[in-house]
Amino acid sequence: MNEILDAEVIQKGLTTSFLGKKIYAFGSLQSTQETAKRLAKNGAPEGSVVIAEQQTAGRGRFGRTWHSPKEGLWVSLILHPKIPSQKVPFLSLLTALSVTEAIRRTTSLLPTIKWPNDVLINGKKVCGILPDLETRENNSNLVIIGIGLNVNQSDFPLDLEETSTSLHLELDRPISKTLLLQELLLRFEENYIIFLKEETMELLEKIRGFSYFIGKRVTVDLKEKVLEGEVIDLDEEGRLVLRLDSGLIQRVVAGEARLVR
Ligand code: BTN
């Protein structure tokens, strides 16, 4: 199924109050992140959404490329949250929560959240999240949240085959990208409003319930060193709380975490 995403059709079934009121839909783009940044700088309002059928230079975390064929859902959200910069990283987890909830509501699948930026199904990555931040004075930030969701791919390139999956592969049938995007925008808006009201504990409880890592042993690559320990919690700033073998408790803001098998 090659479903063309149409801004008008998406908006017709959208019940959000501000997210997606403006949708910029493209056929092929280098990256929705770069286009969203440009649109934001030219005045695109809070809650604008940029989508592309496919990306020719999709960007992943750590400077990696993101495989973005036409079967996937490639989205960037433009936000201007008036929050202190240390609260911005929580938006990644909030996005992962919203993706998880949207998949759970539109399918029978049970995804989990892999701190800080991934959503997994049966241990394989179905969604990656890329927050691009520009913090400014007086808490006026520009945040572009990139969401790459593997929806209807029926295969992956060899280097991704072992670690990636799609909703189609998991369900053995294609699903509607339009319905999924509508649900995702609704879930995100609800969670974002809760976040702006500083009721983060409510979100954190849900995130903890879907967490892939809590109670497991992991390594976290911090570039300058690698930590190893048991994940005992996620805190209210979205940090991973690790108990190192020495007994020391360490809170990690960002890094690449892997299960120790
Ligand atoms: C990751 O490395 O896990 C993050 C992947 C993020 C991919 C999305 S697709 C939409 C947006 N545009 C991009 O170029 N990247 C993000």
mmCIF file with all atom_site columns, N, CA and C and ligand atoms in Angstrom, residues 30-34 55 57-61 64 66 68 73-76 117-118 125 127-130 146-148, ligand 1:
data_model
loop_
_atom_site.group_PDB
_atom_site.id
_atom_site.type_symbol
_atom_site.label_atom_id
_atom_site.label_alt_id
_atom_site.label_comp_id
_atom_site.label_asym_id
_atom_site.label_entity_id
_atom_site.label_seq_id
_atom_site.pdbx_PDB_ins_code
_atom_site.Cartn_x
_atom_site.Cartn_y
_atom_site.Cartn_z
_atom_site.occupancy
_atom_site.B_iso_or_equiv
_atom_site.pdbx_formal_charge
_atom_site.auth_seq_id
_atom_site.auth_comp_id
_atom_site.auth_asym_id
_atom_site.auth_atom_id
_atom_site.pdbx_PDB_model_num
ATOM   1   N N   . GLN A 1 30  ? 14.919 16.450 1.445  1.00 0.00 ? 30  GLN A N   1
ATOM   2   C CA  . GLN A 1 30  ? 16.165 15.909 2.010  1.00 0.00 ? 30  GLN A CA  1
ATOM   3   C C   . GLN A 1 30  ? 15.881 15.447 3.431  1.00 0.00 ? 30  GLN A C   1
ATOM   4   N N   . SER A 1 31  ? 15.340 16.355 4.242  1.00 0.00 ? 31  SER A N   1
ATOM   5   C CA  . SER A 1 31  ? 15.036 16.021 5.630  1.00 0.00 ? 31  SER A CA  1
ATOM   6   C C   . SER A 1 31  ? 13.946 16.956 6.136  1.00 0.00 ? 31  SER A C   1
ATOM   7   N N   . THR A 1 32  ? 12.924 16.393 6.765  1.00 0.00 ? 32  THR A N   1
ATOM   8   C CA  . THR A 1 32  ? 11.855 17.245 7.314  1.00 0.00 ? 32  THR A CA  1
ATOM   9   C C   . THR A 1 32  ? 12.407 18.155 8.417  1.00 0.00 ? 32  THR A C   1
ATOM   10  N N   . GLN A 1 33  ? 13.490 17.717 9.082  1.00 0.00 ? 33  GLN A N   1
ATOM   11  C CA  . GLN A 1 33  ? 14.073 18.550 10.147 1.00 0.00 ? 33  GLN A CA  1
ATOM   12  C C   . GLN A 1 33  ? 14.563 19.891 9.595  1.00 0.00 ? 33  GLN A C   1
ATOM   13  N N   . GLU A 1 34  ? 15.292 19.807 8.484  1.00 0.00 ? 34  GLU A N   1
ATOM   14  C CA  . GLU A 1 34  ? 15.879 21.041 7.930  1.00 0.00 ? 34  GLU A CA  1
ATOM   15  C C   . GLU A 1 34  ? 14.781 21.948 7.394  1.00 0.00 ? 34  GLU A C   1
ATOM   16  N N   . GLN A 1 55  ? 12.466 10.776 2.398  1.00 0.00 ? 55  GLN A N   1
ATOM   17  C CA  . GLN A 1 55  ? 13.580 11.701 2.625  1.00 0.00 ? 55  GLN A CA  1
ATOM   18  C C   . GLN A 1 55  ? 14.819 11.146 1.922  1.00 0.00 ? 55  GLN A C   1
ATOM   19  N N   . ALA A 1 57  ? 17.880 12.533 2.539  1.00 0.00 ? 57  ALA A N   1
ATOM   20  C CA  . ALA A 1 57  ? 19.011 12.665 3.473  1.00 0.00 ? 57  ALA A CA  1
ATOM   21  C C   . ALA A 1 57  ? 18.451 12.720 4.891  1.00 0.00 ? 57  ALA A C   1
ATOM   22  N N   . GLY A 1 58  ? 17.623 11.722 5.241  1.00 0.00 ? 58  GLY A N   1
ATOM   23  C CA  . GLY A 1 58  ? 17.040 11.663 6.588  1.00 0.00 ? 58  GLY A CA  1
ATOM   24  C C   . GLY A 1 58  ? 18.158 11.585 7.616  1.00 0.00 ? 58  GLY A C   1
ATOM   25  N N   . ARG A 1 59  ? 17.969 12.316 8.717  1.00 0.00 ? 59  ARG A N   1
ATOM   26  C CA  . ARG A 1 59  ? 19.014 12.395 9.740  1.00 0.00 ? 59  ARG A CA  1
ATOM   27  C C   . ARG A 1 59  ? 18.633 11.615 10.978 1.00 0.00 ? 59  ARG A C   1
ATOM   28  N N   . GLY A 1 60  ? 19.573 10.806 11.480 1.00 0.00 ? 60  GLY A N   1
ATOM   29  C CA  . GLY A 1 60  ? 19.371 10.101 12.741 1.00 0.00 ? 60  GLY A CA  1
ATOM   30  C C   . GLY A 1 60  ? 20.220 10.739 13.823 1.00 0.00 ? 60  GLY A C   1
ATOM   31  N N   . ARG A 1 61  ? 20.216 10.130 15.006 1.00 0.00 ? 61  ARG A N   1
ATOM   32  C CA  . ARG A 1 61  ? 21.042 10.656 16.093 1.00 0.00 ? 61  ARG A CA  1
ATOM   33  C C   . ARG A 1 61  ? 22.514 10.350 15.799 1.00 0.00 ? 61  ARG A C   1
ATOM   34  N N   . ARG A 1 64  ? 24.103 9.979  12.275 1.00 0.00 ? 64  ARG A N   1
ATOM   35  C CA  . ARG A 1 64  ? 23.828 8.842  11.375 1.00 0.00 ? 64  ARG A CA  1
ATOM   36  C C   . ARG A 1 64  ? 22.796 9.242  10.331 1.00 0.00 ? 64  ARG A C   1
ATOM   37  N N   . TRP A 1 66  ? 19.276 8.307  8.259  1.00 0.00 ? 66  TRP A N   1
ATOM   38  C CA  . TRP A 1 66  ? 18.039 7.600  8.626  1.00 0.00 ? 66  TRP A CA  1
ATOM   39  C C   . TRP A 1 66  ? 17.370 7.130  7.349  1.00 0.00 ? 66  TRP A C   1
ATOM   40  N N   . SER A 1 68  ? 14.777 6.335  4.887  1.00 0.00 ? 68  SER A N   1
ATOM   41  C CA  . SER A 1 68  ? 13.439 6.957  4.866  1.00 0.00 ? 68  SER A CA  1
ATOM   42  C C   . SER A 1 68  ? 12.681 6.693  3.558  1.00 0.00 ? 68  SER A C   1
ATOM   43  N N   . LEU A 1 73  ? 6.653  6.890  7.970  1.00 0.00 ? 73  LEU A N   1
ATOM   44  C CA  . LEU A 1 73  ? 6.039  8.166  8.358  1.00 0.00 ? 73  LEU A CA  1
ATOM   45  C C   . LEU A 1 73  ? 7.164  9.064  8.884  1.00 0.00 ? 73  LEU A C   1
ATOM   46  N N   . TRP A 1 74  ? 7.446  10.139 8.158  1.00 0.00 ? 74  TRP A N   1
ATOM   47  C CA  . TRP A 1 74  ? 8.572  11.019 8.489  1.00 0.00 ? 74  TRP A CA  1
ATOM   48  C C   . TRP A 1 74  ? 8.013  12.396 8.832  1.00 0.00 ? 74  TRP A C   1
ATOM   49  N N   . VAL A 1 75  ? 8.147  12.769 10.092 1.00 0.00 ? 75  VAL A N   1
ATOM   50  C CA  . VAL A 1 75  ? 7.433  13.937 10.615 1.00 0.00 ? 75  VAL A CA  1
ATOM   51  C C   . VAL A 1 75  ? 8.366  14.823 11.434 1.00 0.00 ? 75  VAL A C   1
ATOM   52  N N   . SER A 1 76  ? 8.187  16.142 11.325 1.00 0.00 ? 76  SER A N   1
ATOM   53  C CA  . SER A 1 76  ? 8.847  17.064 12.258 1.00 0.00 ? 76  SER A CA  1
ATOM   54  C C   . SER A 1 76  ? 7.796  17.994 12.843 1.00 0.00 ? 76  SER A C   1
ATOM   55  N N   . ASN A 1 117 ? 15.230 7.772  23.354 1.00 0.00 ? 117 ASN A N   1
ATOM   56  C CA  . ASN A 1 117 ? 14.653 8.244  22.095 1.00 0.00 ? 117 ASN A CA  1
ATOM   57  C C   . ASN A 1 117 ? 14.028 7.195  21.189 1.00 0.00 ? 117 ASN A C   1
ATOM   58  N N   . ASP A 1 118 ? 13.926 5.971  21.642 1.00 0.00 ? 118 ASP A N   1
ATOM   59  C CA  . ASP A 1 118 ? 13.467 4.944  20.701 1.00 0.00 ? 118 ASP A CA  1
ATOM   60  C C   . ASP A 1 118 ? 12.185 4.266  21.182 1.00 0.00 ? 118 ASP A C   1
ATOM   61  N N   . LYS A 1 125 ? 13.732 -1.892 16.793 1.00 0.00 ? 125 LYS A N   1
ATOM   62  C CA  . LYS A 1 125 ? 13.361 -0.476 16.716 1.00 0.00 ? 125 LYS A CA  1
ATOM   63  C C   . LYS A 1 125 ? 12.296 -0.224 15.643 1.00 0.00 ? 125 LYS A C   1
ATOM   64  N N   . CYS A 1 127 ? 10.667 3.008  15.871 1.00 0.00 ? 127 CYS A N   1
ATOM   65  C CA  . CYS A 1 127 ? 10.602 4.470  15.770 1.00 0.00 ? 127 CYS A CA  1
ATOM   66  C C   . CYS A 1 127 ? 11.827 5.098  16.422 1.00 0.00 ? 127 CYS A C   1
ATOM   67  N N   . GLY A 1 128 ? 12.374 6.110  15.754 1.00 0.00 ? 128 GLY A N   1
ATOM   68  C CA  . GLY A 1 128 ? 13.473 6.890  16.316 1.00 0.00 ? 128 GLY A CA  1
ATOM   69  C C   . GLY A 1 128 ? 13.038 8.347  16.421 1.00 0.00 ? 128 GLY A C   1
ATOM   70  N N   . ILE A 1 129 ? 13.543 9.028  17.433 1.00 0.00 ? 129 ILE A N   1
ATOM   71  C CA  . ILE A 1 129 ? 13.131 10.411 17.699 1.00 0.00 ? 129 ILE A CA  1
ATOM   72  C C   . ILE A 1 129 ? 14.371 11.292 17.762 1.00 0.00 ? 129 ILE A C   1
ATOM   73  N N   . LEU A 1 130 ? 14.289 12.426 17.076 1.00 0.00 ? 130 LEU A N   1
ATOM   74  C CA  . LEU A 1 130 ? 15.451 13.319 17.012 1.00 0.00 ? 130 LEU A CA  1
ATOM   75  C C   . LEU A 1 130 ? 15.025 14.727 17.425 1.00 0.00 ? 130 LEU A C   1
ATOM   76  N N   . GLY A 1 146 ? 11.832 15.519 15.561 1.00 0.00 ? 146 GLY A N   1
ATOM   77  C CA  . GLY A 1 146 ? 11.762 14.641 14.387 1.00 0.00 ? 146 GLY A CA  1
ATOM   78  C C   . GLY A 1 146 ? 11.307 13.255 14.819 1.00 0.00 ? 146 GLY A C   1
ATOM   79  N N   . ILE A 1 147 ? 10.344 12.719 14.093 1.00 0.00 ? 147 ILE A N   1
ATOM   80  C CA  . ILE A 1 147 ? 9.833  11.376 14.415 1.00 0.00 ? 147 ILE A CA  1
ATOM   81  C C   . ILE A 1 147 ? 9.923  10.523 13.153 1.00 0.00 ? 147 ILE A C   1
ATOM   82  N N   . GLY A 1 148 ? 10.630 9.435  13.248 1.00 0.00 ? 148 GLY A N   1
ATOM   83  C CA  . GLY A 1 148 ? 10.768 8.515  12.124 1.00 0.00 ? 148 GLY A CA  1
ATOM   84  C C   . GLY A 1 148 ? 10.108 7.208  12.505 1.00 0.00 ? 148 GLY A C   1
HETATM 85  C C1  . BTN B 2 .   ? 17.313 8.105  15.502 1.00 0.00 ? 1   BTN B C1  1
HETATM 86  O O1  . BTN B 2 .   ? 18.501 8.109  15.142 1.00 0.00 ? 1   BTN B O1  1
HETATM 87  O O2  . BTN B 2 .   ? 16.847 7.154  16.117 1.00 0.00 ? 1   BTN B O2  1
HETATM 88  C C2  . BTN B 2 .   ? 16.422 9.295  15.193 1.00 0.00 ? 1   BTN B C2  1
HETATM 89  C C3  . BTN B 2 .   ? 15.803 9.182  13.836 1.00 0.00 ? 1   BTN B C3  1
HETATM 90  C C4  . BTN B 2 .   ? 14.899 10.361 13.502 1.00 0.00 ? 1   BTN B C4  1
HETATM 91  C C5  . BTN B 2 .   ? 14.379 10.297 12.092 1.00 0.00 ? 1   BTN B C5  1
HETATM 92  C C6  . BTN B 2 .   ? 13.367 11.366 11.804 1.00 0.00 ? 1   BTN B C6  1
HETATM 93  S S1  . BTN B 2 .   ? 12.462 11.100 10.313 1.00 0.00 ? 1   BTN B S1  1
HETATM 94  C C7  . BTN B 2 .   ? 11.769 12.681 10.429 1.00 0.00 ? 1   BTN B C7  1
HETATM 95  C C8  . BTN B 2 .   ? 12.880 13.608 10.878 1.00 0.00 ? 1   BTN B C8  1
HETATM 96  N N1  . BTN B 2 .   ? 13.658 14.051 9.737  1.00 0.00 ? 1   BTN B N1  1
HETATM 97  C C9  . BTN B 2 .   ? 14.922 13.608 9.789  1.00 0.00 ? 1   BTN B C9  1
HETATM 98  O O3  . BTN B 2 .   ? 15.802 13.852 8.932  1.00 0.00 ? 1   BTN B O3  1
HETATM 99  N N2  . BTN B 2 .   ? 15.104 12.869 10.886 1.00 0.00 ? 1   BTN B N2  1
HETATM 100 C C10 . BTN B 2 .   ? 13.896 12.786 11.684 1.00 0.00 ? 1   BTN B C10 1
#
